[in-house]
Coordinates of C-alpha atoms in Angstrom, one line a residue:
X20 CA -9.9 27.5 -18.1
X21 CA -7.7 25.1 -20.3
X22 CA -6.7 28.1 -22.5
X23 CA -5.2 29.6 -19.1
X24 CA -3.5 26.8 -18.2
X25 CA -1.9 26.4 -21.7
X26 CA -0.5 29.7 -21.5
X27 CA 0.3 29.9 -17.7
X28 CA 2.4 26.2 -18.6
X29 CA 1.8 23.6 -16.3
X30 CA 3.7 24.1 -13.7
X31 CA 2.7 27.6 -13.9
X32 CA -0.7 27.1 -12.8
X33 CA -2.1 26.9 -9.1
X34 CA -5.0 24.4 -9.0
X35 CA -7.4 23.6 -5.9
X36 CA -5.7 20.2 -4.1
X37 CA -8.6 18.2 -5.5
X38 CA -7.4 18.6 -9.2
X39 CA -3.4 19.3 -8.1
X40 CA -2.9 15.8 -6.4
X41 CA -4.0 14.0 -9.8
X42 CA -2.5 16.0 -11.8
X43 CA 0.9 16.1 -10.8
X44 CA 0.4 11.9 -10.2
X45 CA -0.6 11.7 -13.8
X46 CA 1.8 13.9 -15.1
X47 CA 4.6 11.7 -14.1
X48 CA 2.9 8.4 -15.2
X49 CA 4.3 5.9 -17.5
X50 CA 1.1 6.2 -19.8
X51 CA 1.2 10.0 -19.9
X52 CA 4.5 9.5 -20.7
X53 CA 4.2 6.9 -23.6
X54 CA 1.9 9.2 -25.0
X55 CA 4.4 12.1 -25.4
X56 CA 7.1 9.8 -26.5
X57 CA 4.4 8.6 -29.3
X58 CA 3.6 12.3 -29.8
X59 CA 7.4 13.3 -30.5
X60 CA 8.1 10.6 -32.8
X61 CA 5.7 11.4 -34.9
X62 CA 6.5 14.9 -35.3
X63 CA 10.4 14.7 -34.6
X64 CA 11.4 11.3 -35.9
X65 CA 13.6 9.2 -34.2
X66 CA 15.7 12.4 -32.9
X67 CA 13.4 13.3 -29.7
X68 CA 13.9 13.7 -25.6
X69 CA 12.2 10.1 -24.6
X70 CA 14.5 8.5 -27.4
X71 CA 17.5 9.8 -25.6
X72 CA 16.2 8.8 -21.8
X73 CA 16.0 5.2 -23.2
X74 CA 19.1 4.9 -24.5
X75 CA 20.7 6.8 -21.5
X76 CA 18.7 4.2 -19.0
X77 CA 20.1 1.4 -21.0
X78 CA 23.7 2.7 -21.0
X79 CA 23.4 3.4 -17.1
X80 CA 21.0 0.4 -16.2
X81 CA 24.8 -2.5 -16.0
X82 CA 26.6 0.2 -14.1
X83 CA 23.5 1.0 -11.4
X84 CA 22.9 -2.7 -11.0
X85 CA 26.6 -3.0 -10.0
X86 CA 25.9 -0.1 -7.8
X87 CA 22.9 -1.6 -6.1
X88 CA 25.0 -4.6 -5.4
X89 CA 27.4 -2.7 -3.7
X90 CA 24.8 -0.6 -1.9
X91 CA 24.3 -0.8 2.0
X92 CA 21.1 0.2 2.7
X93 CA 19.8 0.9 6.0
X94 CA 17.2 -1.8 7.7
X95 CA 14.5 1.4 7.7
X96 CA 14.8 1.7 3.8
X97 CA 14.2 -1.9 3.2
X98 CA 11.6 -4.2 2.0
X99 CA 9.1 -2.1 0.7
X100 CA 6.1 -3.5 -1.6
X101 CA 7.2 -2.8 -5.3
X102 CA 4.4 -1.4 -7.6
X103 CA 4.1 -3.5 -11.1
X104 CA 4.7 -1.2 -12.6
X105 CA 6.6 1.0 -10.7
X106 CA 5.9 4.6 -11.0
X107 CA 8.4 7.2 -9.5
X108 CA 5.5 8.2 -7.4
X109 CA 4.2 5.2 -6.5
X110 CA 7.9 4.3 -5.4
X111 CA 7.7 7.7 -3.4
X112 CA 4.6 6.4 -2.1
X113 CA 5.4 2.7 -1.1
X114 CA 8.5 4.3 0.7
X115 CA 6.4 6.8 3.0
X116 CA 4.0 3.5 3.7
X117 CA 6.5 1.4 5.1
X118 CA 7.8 4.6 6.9
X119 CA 4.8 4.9 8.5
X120 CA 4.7 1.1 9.3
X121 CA 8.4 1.5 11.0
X122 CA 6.8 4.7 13.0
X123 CA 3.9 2.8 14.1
X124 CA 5.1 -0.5 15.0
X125 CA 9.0 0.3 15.8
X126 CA 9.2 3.6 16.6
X127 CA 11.1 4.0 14.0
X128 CA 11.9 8.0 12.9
X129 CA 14.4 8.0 10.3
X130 CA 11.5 9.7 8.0
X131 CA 13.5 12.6 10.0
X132 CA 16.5 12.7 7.5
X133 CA 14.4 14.8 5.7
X134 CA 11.0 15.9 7.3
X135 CA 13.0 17.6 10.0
X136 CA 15.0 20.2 9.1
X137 CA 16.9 20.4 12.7
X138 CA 18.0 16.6 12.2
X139 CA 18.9 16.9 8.3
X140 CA 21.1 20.0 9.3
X141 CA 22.5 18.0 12.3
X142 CA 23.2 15.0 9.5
X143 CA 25.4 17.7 6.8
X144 CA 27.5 19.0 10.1
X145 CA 28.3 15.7 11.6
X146 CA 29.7 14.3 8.6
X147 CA 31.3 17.7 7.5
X148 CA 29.3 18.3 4.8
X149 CA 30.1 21.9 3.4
X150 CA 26.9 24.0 3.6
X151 CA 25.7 27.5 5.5
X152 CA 26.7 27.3 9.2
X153 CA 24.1 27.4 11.4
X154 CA 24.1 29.7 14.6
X155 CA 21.5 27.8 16.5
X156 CA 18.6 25.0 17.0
X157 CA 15.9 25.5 19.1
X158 CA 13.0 23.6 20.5
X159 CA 11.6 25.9 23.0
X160 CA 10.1 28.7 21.0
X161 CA 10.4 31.5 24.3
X162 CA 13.8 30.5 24.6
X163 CA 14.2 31.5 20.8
X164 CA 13.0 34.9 21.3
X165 CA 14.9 35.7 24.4
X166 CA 18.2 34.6 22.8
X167 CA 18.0 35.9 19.3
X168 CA 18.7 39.7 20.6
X169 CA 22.4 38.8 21.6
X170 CA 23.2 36.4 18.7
X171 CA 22.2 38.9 16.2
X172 CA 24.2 41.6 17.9
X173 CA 27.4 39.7 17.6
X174 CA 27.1 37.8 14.2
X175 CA 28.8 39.4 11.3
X176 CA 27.0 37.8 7.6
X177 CA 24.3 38.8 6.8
X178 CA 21.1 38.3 6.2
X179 CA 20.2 35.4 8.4
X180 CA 17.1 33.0 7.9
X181 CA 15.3 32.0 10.5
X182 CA 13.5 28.3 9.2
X183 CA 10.6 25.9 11.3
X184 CA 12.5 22.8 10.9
X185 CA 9.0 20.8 11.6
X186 CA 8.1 22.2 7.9
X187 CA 9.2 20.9 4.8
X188 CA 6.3 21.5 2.3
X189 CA 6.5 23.8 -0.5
X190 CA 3.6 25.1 1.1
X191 CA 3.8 25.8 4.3
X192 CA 5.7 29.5 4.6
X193 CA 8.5 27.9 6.9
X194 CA 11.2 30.5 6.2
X195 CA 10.8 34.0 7.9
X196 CA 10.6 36.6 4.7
X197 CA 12.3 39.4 4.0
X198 CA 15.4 37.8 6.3
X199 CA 16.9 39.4 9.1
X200 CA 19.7 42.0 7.2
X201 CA 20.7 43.5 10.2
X202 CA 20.9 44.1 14.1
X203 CA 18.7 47.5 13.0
X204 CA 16.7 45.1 11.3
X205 CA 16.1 43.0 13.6
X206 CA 14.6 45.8 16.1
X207 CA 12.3 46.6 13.2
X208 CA 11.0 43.1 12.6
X209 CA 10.9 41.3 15.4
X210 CA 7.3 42.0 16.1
X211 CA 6.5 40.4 12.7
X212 CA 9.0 37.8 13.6
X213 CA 7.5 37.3 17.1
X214 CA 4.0 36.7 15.2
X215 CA 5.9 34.3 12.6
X216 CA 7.7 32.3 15.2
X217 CA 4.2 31.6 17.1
X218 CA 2.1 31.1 13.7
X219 CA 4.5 28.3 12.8
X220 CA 5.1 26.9 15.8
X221 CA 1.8 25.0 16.1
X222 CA 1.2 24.2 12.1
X223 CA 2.0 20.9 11.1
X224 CA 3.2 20.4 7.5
X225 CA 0.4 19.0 4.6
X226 CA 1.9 17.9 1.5
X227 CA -1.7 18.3 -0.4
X228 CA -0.2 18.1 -3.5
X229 CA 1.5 15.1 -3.5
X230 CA 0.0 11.3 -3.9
X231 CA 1.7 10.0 -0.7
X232 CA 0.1 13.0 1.5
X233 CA -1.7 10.4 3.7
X234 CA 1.4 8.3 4.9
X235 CA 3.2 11.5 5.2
X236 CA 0.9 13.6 7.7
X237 CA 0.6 11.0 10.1
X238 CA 4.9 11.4 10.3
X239 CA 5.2 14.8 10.2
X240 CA 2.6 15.4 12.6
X241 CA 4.9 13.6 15.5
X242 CA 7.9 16.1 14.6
X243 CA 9.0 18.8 17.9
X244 CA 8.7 22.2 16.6
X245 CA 11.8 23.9 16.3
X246 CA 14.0 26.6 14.6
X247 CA 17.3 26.6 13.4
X248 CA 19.2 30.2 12.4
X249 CA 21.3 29.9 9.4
X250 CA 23.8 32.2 8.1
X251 CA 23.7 33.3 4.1
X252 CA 25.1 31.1 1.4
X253 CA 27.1 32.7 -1.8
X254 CA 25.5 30.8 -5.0
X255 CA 24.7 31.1 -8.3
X256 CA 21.9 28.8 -8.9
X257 CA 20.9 25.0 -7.2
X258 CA 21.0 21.9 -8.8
X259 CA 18.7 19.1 -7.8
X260 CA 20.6 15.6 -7.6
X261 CA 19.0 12.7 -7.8
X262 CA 21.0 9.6 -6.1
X263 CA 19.8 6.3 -6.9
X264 CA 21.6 3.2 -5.3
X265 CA 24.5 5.3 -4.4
X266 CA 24.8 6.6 -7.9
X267 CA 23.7 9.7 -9.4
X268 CA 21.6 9.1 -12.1
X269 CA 21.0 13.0 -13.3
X270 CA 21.3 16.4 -12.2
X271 CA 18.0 18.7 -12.3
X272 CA 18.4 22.8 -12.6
X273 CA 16.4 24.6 -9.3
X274 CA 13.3 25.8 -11.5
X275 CA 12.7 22.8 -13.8
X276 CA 14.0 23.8 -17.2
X277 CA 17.1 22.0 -17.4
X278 CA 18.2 18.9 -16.6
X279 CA 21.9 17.1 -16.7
X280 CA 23.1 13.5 -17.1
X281 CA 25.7 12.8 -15.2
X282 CA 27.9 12.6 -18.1
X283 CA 27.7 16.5 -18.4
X284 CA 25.0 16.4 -21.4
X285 CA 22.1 19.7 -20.8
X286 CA 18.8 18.8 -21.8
X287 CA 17.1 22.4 -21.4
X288 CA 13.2 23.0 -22.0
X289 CA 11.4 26.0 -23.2
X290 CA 9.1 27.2 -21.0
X291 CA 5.8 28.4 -21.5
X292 CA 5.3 26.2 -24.7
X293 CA 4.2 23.3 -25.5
X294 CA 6.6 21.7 -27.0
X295 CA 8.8 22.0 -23.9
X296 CA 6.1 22.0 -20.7
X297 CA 3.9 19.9 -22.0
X298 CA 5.4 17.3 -24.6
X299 CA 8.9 17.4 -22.4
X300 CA 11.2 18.1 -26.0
X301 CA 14.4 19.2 -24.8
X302 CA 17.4 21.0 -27.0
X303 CA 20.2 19.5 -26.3
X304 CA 23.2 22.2 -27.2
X305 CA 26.7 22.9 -25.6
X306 CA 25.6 26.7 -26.4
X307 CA 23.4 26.0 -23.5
X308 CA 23.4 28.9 -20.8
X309 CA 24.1 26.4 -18.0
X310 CA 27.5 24.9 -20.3
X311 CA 29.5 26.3 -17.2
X312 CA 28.2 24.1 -15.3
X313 CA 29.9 21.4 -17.3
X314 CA 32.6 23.6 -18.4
X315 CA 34.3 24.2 -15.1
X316 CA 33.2 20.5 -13.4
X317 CA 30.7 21.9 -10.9
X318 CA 28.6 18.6 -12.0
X319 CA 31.6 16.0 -11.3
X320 CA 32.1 18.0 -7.7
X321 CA 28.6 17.6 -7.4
X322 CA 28.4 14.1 -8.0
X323 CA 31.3 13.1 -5.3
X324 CA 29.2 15.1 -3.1
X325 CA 25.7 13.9 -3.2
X326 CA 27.1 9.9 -3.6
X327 CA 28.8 10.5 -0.6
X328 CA 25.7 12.0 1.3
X329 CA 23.7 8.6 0.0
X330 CA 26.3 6.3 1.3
X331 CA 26.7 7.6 4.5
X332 CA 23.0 7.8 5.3
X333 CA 21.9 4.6 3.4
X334 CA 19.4 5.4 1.6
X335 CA 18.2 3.9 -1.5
X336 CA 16.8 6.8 -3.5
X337 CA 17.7 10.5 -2.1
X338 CA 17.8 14.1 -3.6
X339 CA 20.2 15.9 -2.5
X340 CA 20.3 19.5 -3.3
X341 CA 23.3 21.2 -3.8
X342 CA 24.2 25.0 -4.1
X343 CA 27.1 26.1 -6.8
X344 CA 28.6 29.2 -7.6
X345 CA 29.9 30.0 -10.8
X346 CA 33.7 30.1 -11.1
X347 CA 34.3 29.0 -8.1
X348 CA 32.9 24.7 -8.2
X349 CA 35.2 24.4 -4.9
X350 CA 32.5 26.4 -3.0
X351 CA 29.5 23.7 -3.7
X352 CA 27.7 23.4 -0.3
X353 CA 24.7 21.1 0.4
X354 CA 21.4 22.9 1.2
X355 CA 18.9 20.3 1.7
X356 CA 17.8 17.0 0.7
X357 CA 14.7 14.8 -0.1
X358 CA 13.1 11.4 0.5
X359 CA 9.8 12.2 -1.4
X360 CA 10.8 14.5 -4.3
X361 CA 7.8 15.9 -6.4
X362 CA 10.6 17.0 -8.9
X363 CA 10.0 17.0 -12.3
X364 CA 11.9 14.4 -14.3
X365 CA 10.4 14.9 -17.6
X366 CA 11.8 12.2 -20.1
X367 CA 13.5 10.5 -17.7
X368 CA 10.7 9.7 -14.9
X369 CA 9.8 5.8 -15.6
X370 CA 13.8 5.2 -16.0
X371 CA 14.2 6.2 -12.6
X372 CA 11.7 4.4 -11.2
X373 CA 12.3 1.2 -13.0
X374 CA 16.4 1.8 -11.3
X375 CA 15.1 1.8 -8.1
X376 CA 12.8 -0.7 -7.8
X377 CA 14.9 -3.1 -9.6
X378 CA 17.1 -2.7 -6.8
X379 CA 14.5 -4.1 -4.1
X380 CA 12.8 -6.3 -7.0
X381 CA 15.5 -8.2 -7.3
X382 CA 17.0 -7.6 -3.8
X383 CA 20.3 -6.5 -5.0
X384 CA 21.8 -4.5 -2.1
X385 CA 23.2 -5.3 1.1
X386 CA 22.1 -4.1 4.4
X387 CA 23.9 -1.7 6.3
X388 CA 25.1 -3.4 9.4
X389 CA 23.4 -0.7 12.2
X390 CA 21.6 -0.3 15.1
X391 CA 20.6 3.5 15.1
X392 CA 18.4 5.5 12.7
X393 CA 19.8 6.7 9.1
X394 CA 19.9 10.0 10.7
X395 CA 22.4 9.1 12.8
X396 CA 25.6 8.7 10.9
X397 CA 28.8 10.8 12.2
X398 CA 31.3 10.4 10.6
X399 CA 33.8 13.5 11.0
X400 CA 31.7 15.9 12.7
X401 CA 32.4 19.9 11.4
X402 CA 31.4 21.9 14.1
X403 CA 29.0 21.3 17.4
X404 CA 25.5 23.3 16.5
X405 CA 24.5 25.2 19.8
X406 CA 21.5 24.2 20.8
X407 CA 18.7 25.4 22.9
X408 CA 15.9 23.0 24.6
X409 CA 15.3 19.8 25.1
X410 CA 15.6 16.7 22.6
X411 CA 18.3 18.2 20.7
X412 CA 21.0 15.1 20.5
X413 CA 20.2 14.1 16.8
X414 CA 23.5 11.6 16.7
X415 CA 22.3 9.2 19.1
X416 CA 19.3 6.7 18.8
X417 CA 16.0 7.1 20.6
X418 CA 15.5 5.4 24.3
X419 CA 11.8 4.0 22.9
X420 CA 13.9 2.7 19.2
X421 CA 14.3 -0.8 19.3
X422 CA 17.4 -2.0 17.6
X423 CA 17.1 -1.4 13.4
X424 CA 19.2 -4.6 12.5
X425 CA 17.3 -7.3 14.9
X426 CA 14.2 -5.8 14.5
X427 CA 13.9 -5.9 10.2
X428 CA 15.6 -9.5 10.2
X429 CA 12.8 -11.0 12.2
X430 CA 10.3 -9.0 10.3
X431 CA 12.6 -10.6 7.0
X432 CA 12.5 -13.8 8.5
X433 CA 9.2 -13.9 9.3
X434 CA 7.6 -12.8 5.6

């Protein structure tokens, strides 16, 4: 068994839920963590990946508490128990707690910026976000199939991917596969489609994997079903932004092996060995096969981008994930984004958590003077989504909210 999962790597490996959840919690923990860094000095000196993080943290730690200061965060965000010591997922973890606290006792939904595809979507267009346009949202899963015929006939880029927006785990098969290439192939599919469509429709995400699963499923399992058609974006590879405070504090490579600071340095990993999946030992080279990345400022577009998203929304901590294509870092278009990442951080893991819950440690931001959910914001709105079924206004607060601002300063007051 071990010798599989040595060669497999560890993020290789599929393992029942019962040995997954720990060991993806463990292998983001400060003592696992200490123990590589110990490991690396001894056999690489003083010249190793955890050696860099800390002097990185400590040349970005005056700058992010200036940030934090600046920050408005959004009531729903706020006052969450800190972890001594923090943990990035036991930050993770506290944040989907007093989620599900807001949800319970508020009605609170802002957990929606990312749990619901249809909202998040909603989010990127109303504040003119570039990113794929989207030809529809549904909530009514008959009125899907009787309207898809007519608005594949008439579109012209292909393929199209239909997504359950009530889906969000890695898990959980929520993007119809192959896509639709065609009108042709749309007649050929749409049996399969049909059964896709009602499979879904009923499933409720389960984030297994993941420490916070508990807080989680009791939100995800209030979400609508729904749908949203999106039309095909032209990348070259995703990066992975992590936004702390309204800063980015680095830039993660879609697959795991490479990470960038915001100051354009590559850290890339070998995978498959030990060295790099398991004792997190990065080269750091500007021979680097990601150096265009740097090279033609796709990381500095990306930046603007995903600060921008985490101002406008409020929140404190957000990935934001970003598509770029190479020679062309004008095209970057936002594809998703995260409240409970289960990224990979490597060397840099305890750094981020220590940013982030400094910020409410210390209580270092401001809060963002609003009476609607996160989700909300709409600022310069691209385009008007069609949508089809009920419950589809995603810029306006809920008739059973109560409002964000009065309600989390007499919960402040009264703790």
């Amino acid at each position: 068994f071990l010798t599989f999962w040595y060669f497999a790597g560890e993020n290789h490996f599929i393992l029942p839920p019962y040995i997954d959840r720990p060991k993806h919690y463990w292998s983001q923990h400060n003592y696992v963590h200490s123990l590589r860094a110990s490991v690396l000095s001894f056999t690489h000196g003083s010249e190793h990946s955890y050696k860099y993080a800390q002097e990185y943290f400590e040349s970005q730690k005056p700058l992010f508490i200036q940030s934090a200061k600046e920050f408005e965060l959004h009531p729903a965000f706020a006052g969450i128990d800190v972890p001594n010591p923090p943990t990035f997922y036991d930050m993770v973890a506290a944040r989907m707690k007093n989620l599900k606290k807001n949800w319970l006792e508020k009605n609170w939904d802002d957990f929606k910026i990312e749990k619901d595809k249809c909202v998040a979507i909603s989010f990127v267009a109303n504040n003119s976000f570039p990113h794929s346009p989207v030809l529809g949202i549904w909530t009514d899963k008959d009125l899907l199939l009787e309207s898809l015929p007519a608005i594949v006939a008439a579109n012209e880029k292909w393929p199209l991917f239909l997504k359950s927006c009530h889906l969000t785990a890695g898990a959980d098969n929520s993007v119809f596969r192959p896509p639709i290439m065609s009108p042709a192939d749309y007649e050929a599919k749409k049996g399969l489609l049909r059964e896709f469509v009602q499979s879904r429709w009923n499933y409720r995400s389960n984030d297994y994997e993941r420490s916070w699963s508990e807080d989680a499923n009791v939100l995800t399992a209030t979400l609508t079903p729904g749908f949203i058609l999106q039309t095909p974006a032209d990348f070259t590879l995703e990066l992975k932004i992590e936004v702390i405070w309204g800063r980015v504090y680095i830039l993660q490579v879609d697959g795991n092996h490479a990470v960038l600071t915001r100051e354009g340095v590559i850290q890339t990993y070998a995978e498959g060995t030990f060295k790099g999946d398991w004792l997190n030992q990065a080269v750091h080279s500007t021979e680097s096969e990601f150096q265009w990345i740097v090279t033609e400022g796709h990381h500095l577009r990306c930046i603007e981008m995903a600060e921008r998203f985490a101002k406008t929304v409020g929140i404190d901590e957000i990935r934001v994930d970003i598509f770029i294509k190479k020679g062309a870092p004008d095209k970057a278009m936002v594809n998703e984004d995260s409240i409970s990442s289960g990224g990979q951080y490597r060397s840099h893991f305890r750094h981020m958590a220590e940013i982030w819950a400094m910020g409410h440690r210390e209580k270092l931001y401001k809060l963002k003077p609003t009476d609607v959910p996160a989700y909300a914001a709409a600022t310069d709105a691209a385009y008007s989504i069609p949508r089809y079924g009920p419950g589809n206004d995603y810029a306006t607060i809920s008739a059973a909210s109560s409002p964000y601002r009065q309600s989390y300063e007499e919960r402040f007051t009264e703790s």
